[in-house]
Short mmCIF file of N, CA, C and O in Angstrom, two decimals:
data_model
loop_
_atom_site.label_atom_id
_atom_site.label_comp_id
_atom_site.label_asym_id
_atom_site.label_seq_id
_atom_site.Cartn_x
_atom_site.Cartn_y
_atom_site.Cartn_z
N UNK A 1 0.85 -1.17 0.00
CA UNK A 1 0.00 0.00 0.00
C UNK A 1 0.89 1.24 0.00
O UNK A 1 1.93 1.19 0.67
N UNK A 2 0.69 2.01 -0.47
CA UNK A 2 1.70 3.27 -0.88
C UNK A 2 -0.06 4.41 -0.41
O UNK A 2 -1.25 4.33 -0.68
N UNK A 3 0.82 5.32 0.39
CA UNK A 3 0.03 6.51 1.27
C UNK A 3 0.00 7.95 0.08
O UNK A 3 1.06 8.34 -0.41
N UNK A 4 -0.84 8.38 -0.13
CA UNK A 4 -1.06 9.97 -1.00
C UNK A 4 0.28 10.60 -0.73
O UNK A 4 0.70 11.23 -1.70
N UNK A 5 1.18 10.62 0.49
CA UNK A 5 2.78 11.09 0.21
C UNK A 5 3.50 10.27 -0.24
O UNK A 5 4.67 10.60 -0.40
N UNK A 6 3.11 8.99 -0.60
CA UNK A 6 4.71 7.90 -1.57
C UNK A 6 4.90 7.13 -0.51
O UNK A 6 6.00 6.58 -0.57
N UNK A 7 4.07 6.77 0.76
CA UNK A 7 4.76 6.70 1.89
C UNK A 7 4.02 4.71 1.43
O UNK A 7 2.95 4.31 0.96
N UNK A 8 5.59 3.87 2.02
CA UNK A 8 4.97 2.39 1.78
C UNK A 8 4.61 2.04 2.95
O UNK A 8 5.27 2.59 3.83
N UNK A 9 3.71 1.25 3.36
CA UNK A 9 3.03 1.22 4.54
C UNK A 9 2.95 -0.72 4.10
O UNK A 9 2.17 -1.14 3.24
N UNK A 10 3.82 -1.53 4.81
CA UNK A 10 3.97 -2.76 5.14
C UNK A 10 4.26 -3.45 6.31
O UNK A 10 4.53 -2.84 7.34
N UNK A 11 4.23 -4.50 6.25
CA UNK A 11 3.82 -5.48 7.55
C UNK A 11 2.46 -5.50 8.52
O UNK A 11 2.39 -5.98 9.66
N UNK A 12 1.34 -4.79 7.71
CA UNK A 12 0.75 -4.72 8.51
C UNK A 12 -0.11 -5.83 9.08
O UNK A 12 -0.41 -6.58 8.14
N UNK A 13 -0.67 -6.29 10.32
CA UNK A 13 -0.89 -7.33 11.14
C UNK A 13 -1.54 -7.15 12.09
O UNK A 13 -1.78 -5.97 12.32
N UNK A 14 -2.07 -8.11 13.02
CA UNK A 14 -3.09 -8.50 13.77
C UNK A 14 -2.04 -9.17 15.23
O UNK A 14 -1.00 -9.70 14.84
N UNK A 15 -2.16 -9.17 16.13
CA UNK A 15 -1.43 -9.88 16.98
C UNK A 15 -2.20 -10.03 18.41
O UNK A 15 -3.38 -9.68 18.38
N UNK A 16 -1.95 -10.28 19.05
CA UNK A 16 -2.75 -11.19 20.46
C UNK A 16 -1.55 -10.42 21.48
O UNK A 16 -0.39 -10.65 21.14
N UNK A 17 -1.74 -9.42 22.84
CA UNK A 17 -0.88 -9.47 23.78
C UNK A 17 -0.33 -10.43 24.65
O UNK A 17 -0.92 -11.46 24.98
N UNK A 18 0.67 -10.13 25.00
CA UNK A 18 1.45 -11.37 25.63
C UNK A 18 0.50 -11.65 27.12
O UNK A 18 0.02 -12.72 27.50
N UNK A 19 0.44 -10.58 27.64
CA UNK A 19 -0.02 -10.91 28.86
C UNK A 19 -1.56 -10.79 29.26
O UNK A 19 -1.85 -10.57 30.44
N UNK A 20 -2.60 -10.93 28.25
CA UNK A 20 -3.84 -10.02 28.18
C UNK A 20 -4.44 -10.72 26.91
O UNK A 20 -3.74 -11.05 25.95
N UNK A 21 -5.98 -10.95 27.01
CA UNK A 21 -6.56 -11.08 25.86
C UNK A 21 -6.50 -10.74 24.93
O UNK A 21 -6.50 -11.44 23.91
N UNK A 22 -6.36 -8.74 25.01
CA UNK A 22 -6.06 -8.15 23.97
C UNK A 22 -5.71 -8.46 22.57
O UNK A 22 -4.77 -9.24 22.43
N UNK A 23 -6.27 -8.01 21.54
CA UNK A 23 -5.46 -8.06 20.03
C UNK A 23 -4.98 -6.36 20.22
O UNK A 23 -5.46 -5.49 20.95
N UNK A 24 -3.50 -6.29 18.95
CA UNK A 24 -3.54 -5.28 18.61
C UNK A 24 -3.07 -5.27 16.63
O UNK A 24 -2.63 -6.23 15.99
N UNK A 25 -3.32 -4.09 16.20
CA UNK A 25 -3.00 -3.73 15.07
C UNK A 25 -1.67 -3.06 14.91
O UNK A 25 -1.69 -1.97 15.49
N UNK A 26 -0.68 -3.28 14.42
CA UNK A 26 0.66 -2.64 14.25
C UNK A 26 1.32 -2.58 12.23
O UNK A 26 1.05 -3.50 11.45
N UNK A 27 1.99 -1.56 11.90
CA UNK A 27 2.45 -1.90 10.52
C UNK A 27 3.87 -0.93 10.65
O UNK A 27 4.22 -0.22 11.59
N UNK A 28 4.36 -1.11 9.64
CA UNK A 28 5.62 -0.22 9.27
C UNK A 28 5.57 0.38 8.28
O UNK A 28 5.21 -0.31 7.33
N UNK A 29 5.98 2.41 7.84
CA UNK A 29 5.64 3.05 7.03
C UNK A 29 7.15 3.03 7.02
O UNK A 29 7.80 3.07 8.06
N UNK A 30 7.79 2.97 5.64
CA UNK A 30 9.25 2.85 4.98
C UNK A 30 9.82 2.70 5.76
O UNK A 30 10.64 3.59 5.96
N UNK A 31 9.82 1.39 6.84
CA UNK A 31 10.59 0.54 7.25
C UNK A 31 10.45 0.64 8.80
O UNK A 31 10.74 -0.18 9.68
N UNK A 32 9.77 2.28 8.88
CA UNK A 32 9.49 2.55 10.85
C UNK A 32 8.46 1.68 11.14
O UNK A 32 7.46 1.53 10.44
N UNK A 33 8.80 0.95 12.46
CA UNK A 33 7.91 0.35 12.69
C UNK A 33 6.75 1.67 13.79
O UNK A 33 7.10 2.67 14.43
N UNK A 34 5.30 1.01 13.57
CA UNK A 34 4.45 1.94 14.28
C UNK A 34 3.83 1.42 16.08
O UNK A 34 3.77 0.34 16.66
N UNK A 35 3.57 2.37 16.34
CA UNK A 35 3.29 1.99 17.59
C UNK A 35 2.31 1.00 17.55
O UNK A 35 1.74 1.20 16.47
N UNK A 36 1.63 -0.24 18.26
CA UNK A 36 0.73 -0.96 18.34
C UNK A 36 -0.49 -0.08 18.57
O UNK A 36 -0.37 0.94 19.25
N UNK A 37 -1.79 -0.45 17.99
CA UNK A 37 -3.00 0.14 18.81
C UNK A 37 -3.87 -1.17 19.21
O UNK A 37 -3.85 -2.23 18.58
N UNK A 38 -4.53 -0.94 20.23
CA UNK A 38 -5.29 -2.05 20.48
C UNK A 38 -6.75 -1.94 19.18
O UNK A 38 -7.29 -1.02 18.57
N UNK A 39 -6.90 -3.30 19.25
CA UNK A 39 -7.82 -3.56 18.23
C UNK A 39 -9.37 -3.30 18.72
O UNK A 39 -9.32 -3.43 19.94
N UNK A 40 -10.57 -3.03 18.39
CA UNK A 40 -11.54 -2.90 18.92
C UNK A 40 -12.12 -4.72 18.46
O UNK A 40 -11.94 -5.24 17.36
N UNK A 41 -12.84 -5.41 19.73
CA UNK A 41 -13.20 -6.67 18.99
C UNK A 41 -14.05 -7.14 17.80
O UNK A 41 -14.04 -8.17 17.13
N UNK A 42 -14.79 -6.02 17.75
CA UNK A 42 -15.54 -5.93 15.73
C UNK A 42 -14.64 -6.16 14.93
O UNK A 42 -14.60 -7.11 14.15
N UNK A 43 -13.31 -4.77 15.13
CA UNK A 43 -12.31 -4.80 14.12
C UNK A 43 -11.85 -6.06 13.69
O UNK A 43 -11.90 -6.44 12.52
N UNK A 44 -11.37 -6.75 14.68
CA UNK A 44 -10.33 -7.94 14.90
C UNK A 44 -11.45 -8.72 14.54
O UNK A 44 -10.84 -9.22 13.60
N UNK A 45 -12.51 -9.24 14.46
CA UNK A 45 -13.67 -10.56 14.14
C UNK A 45 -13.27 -10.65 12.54
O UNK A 45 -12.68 -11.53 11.92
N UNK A 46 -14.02 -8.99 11.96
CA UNK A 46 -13.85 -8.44 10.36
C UNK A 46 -12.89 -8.92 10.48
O UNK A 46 -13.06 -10.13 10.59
N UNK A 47 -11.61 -8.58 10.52
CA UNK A 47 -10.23 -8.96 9.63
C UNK A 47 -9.85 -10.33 9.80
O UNK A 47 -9.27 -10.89 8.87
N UNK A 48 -10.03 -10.81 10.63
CA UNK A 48 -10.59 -12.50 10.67
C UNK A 48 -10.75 -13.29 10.00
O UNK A 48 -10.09 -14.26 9.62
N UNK A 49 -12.03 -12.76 9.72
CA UNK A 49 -13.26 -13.13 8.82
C UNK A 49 -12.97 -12.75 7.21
O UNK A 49 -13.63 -13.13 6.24
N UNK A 50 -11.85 -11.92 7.22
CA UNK A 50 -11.32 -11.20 5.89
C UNK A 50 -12.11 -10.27 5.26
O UNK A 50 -12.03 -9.86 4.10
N UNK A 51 -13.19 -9.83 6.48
CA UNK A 51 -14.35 -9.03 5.66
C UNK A 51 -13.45 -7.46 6.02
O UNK A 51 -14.07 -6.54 5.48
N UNK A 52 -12.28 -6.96 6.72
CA UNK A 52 -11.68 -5.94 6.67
C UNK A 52 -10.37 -5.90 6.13
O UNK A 52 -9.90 -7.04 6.10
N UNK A 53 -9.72 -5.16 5.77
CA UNK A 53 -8.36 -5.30 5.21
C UNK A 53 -7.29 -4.45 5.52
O UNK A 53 -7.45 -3.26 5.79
N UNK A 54 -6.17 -5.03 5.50
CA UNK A 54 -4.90 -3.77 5.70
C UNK A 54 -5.45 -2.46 5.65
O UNK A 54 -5.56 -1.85 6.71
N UNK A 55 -5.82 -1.92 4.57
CA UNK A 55 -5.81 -0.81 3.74
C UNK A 55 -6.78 -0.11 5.00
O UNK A 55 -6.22 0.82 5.58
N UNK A 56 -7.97 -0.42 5.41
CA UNK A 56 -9.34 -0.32 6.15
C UNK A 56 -8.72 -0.27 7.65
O UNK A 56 -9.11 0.59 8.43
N UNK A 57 -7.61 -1.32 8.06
CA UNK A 57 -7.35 -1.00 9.61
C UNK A 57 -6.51 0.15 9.39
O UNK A 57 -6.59 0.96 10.31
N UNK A 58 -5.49 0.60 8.16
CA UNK A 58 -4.70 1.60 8.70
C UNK A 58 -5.31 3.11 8.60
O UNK A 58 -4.87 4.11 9.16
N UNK A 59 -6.66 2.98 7.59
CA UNK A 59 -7.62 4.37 8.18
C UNK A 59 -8.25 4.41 9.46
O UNK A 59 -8.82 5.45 9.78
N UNK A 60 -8.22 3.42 10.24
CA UNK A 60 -9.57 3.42 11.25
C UNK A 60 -8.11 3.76 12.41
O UNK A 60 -8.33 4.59 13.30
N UNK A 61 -6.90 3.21 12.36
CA UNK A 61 -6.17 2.92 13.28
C UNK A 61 -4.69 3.83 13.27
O UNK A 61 -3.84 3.77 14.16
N UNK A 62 -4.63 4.55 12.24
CA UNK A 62 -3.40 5.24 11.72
C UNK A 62 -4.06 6.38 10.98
O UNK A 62 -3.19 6.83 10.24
N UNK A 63 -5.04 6.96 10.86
CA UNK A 63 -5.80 8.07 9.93
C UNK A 63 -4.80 9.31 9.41
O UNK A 63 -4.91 9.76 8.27
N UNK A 64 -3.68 9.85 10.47
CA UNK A 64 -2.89 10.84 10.27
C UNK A 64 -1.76 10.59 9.20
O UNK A 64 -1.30 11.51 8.53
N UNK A 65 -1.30 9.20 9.08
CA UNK A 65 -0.29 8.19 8.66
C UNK A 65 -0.87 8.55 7.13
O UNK A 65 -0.09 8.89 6.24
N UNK A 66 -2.32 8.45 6.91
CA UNK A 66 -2.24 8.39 5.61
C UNK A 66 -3.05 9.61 5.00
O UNK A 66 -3.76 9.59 4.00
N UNK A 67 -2.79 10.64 5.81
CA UNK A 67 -3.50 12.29 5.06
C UNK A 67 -2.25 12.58 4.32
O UNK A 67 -1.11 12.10 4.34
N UNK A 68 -2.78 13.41 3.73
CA UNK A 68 -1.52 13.91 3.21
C UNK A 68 -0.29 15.43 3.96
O UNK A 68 -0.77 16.50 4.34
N UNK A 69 0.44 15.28 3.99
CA UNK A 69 1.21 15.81 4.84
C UNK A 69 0.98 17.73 4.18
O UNK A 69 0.74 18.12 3.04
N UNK A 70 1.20 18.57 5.58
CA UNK A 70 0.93 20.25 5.10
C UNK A 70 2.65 20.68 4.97
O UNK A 70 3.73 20.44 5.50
N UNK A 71 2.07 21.44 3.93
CA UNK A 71 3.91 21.74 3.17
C UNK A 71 4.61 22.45 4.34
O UNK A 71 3.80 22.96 5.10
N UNK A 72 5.76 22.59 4.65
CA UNK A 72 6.68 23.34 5.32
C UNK A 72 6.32 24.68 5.51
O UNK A 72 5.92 25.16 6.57
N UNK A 73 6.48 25.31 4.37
CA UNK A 73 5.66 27.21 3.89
C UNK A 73 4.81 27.53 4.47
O UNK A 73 4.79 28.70 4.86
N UNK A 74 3.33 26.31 4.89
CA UNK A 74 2.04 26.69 5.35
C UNK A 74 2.60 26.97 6.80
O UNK A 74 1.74 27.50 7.51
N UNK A 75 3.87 26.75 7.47
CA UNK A 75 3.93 27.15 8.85
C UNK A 75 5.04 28.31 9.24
O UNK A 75 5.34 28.80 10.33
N UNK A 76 5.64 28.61 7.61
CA UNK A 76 6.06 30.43 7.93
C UNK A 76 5.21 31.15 7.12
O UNK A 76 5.49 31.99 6.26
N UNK A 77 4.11 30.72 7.49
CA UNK A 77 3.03 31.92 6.14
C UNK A 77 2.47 32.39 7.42
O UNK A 77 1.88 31.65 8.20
N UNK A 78 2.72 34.03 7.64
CA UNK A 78 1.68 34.16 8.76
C UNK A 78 0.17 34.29 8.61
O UNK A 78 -0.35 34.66 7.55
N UNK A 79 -0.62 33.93 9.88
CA UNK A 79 -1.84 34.10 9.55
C UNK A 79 -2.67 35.29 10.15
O UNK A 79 -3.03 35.57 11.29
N UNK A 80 -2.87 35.93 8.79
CA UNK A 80 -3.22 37.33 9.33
C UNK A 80 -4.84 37.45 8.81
O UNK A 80 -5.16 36.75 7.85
N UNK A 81 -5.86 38.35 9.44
CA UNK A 81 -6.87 38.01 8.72
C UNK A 81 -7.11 39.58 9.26
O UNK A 81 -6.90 40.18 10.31
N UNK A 82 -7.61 39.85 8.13
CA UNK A 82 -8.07 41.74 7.55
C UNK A 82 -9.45 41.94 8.40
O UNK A 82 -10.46 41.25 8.55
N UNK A 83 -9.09 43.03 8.80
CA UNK A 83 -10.44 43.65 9.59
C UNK A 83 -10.85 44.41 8.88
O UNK A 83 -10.39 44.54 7.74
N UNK A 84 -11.85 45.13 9.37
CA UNK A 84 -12.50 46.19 9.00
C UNK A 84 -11.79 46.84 7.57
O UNK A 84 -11.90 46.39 6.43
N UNK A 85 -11.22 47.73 7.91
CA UNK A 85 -10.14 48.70 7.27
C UNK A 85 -9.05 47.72 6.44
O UNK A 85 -7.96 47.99 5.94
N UNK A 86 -9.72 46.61 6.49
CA UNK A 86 -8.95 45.96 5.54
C UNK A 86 -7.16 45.87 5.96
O UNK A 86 -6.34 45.42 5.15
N UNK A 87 -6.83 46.33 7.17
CA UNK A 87 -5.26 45.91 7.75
C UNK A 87 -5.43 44.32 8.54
O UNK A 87 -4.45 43.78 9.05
#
């Protein structure tokens, strides 16, 4: 899966905690691995069941991972907004 920035987003997976019922969802974007999130138990049944997919846990579970990133510029552009008199 390749992200709207070029970004490759692999290994992604399903896993069981060591010490805890828990499932969680974890993947790696160009090679970083990502933090685990715990799985909600719908999520984890669906992907199971194969009725959810990679692509589907890393919007529900990673959403920021795959927006597209705000250019550098948009954070020395000041933000000024005109009053009245138009200053």
């Amino acid at each position: 899966m390749v992200t709207v920035n070029g970004n490759k987003v692999t290994h992604g997976h399903a896993f069981q905690g060591k010490d805890s019922q828990d499932w969680y969802f974890t993947a790696k974007i160009n090679g970083e691995q990502l933090k685990p999130q715990k799985m909600d138990p719908a999520d984890l049944a669906a992907y199971q069941k194969k009725e959810m997919t990679v692509p589907q846990l890393m919007e529900r579970y990673y959403p920021t991972k795959l927006m597209p990133k705000v250019p550098e510029v948009s954070f020395k552009t000041p933000n000024v907004v005109a009053g009245p008199e138009g200053i």
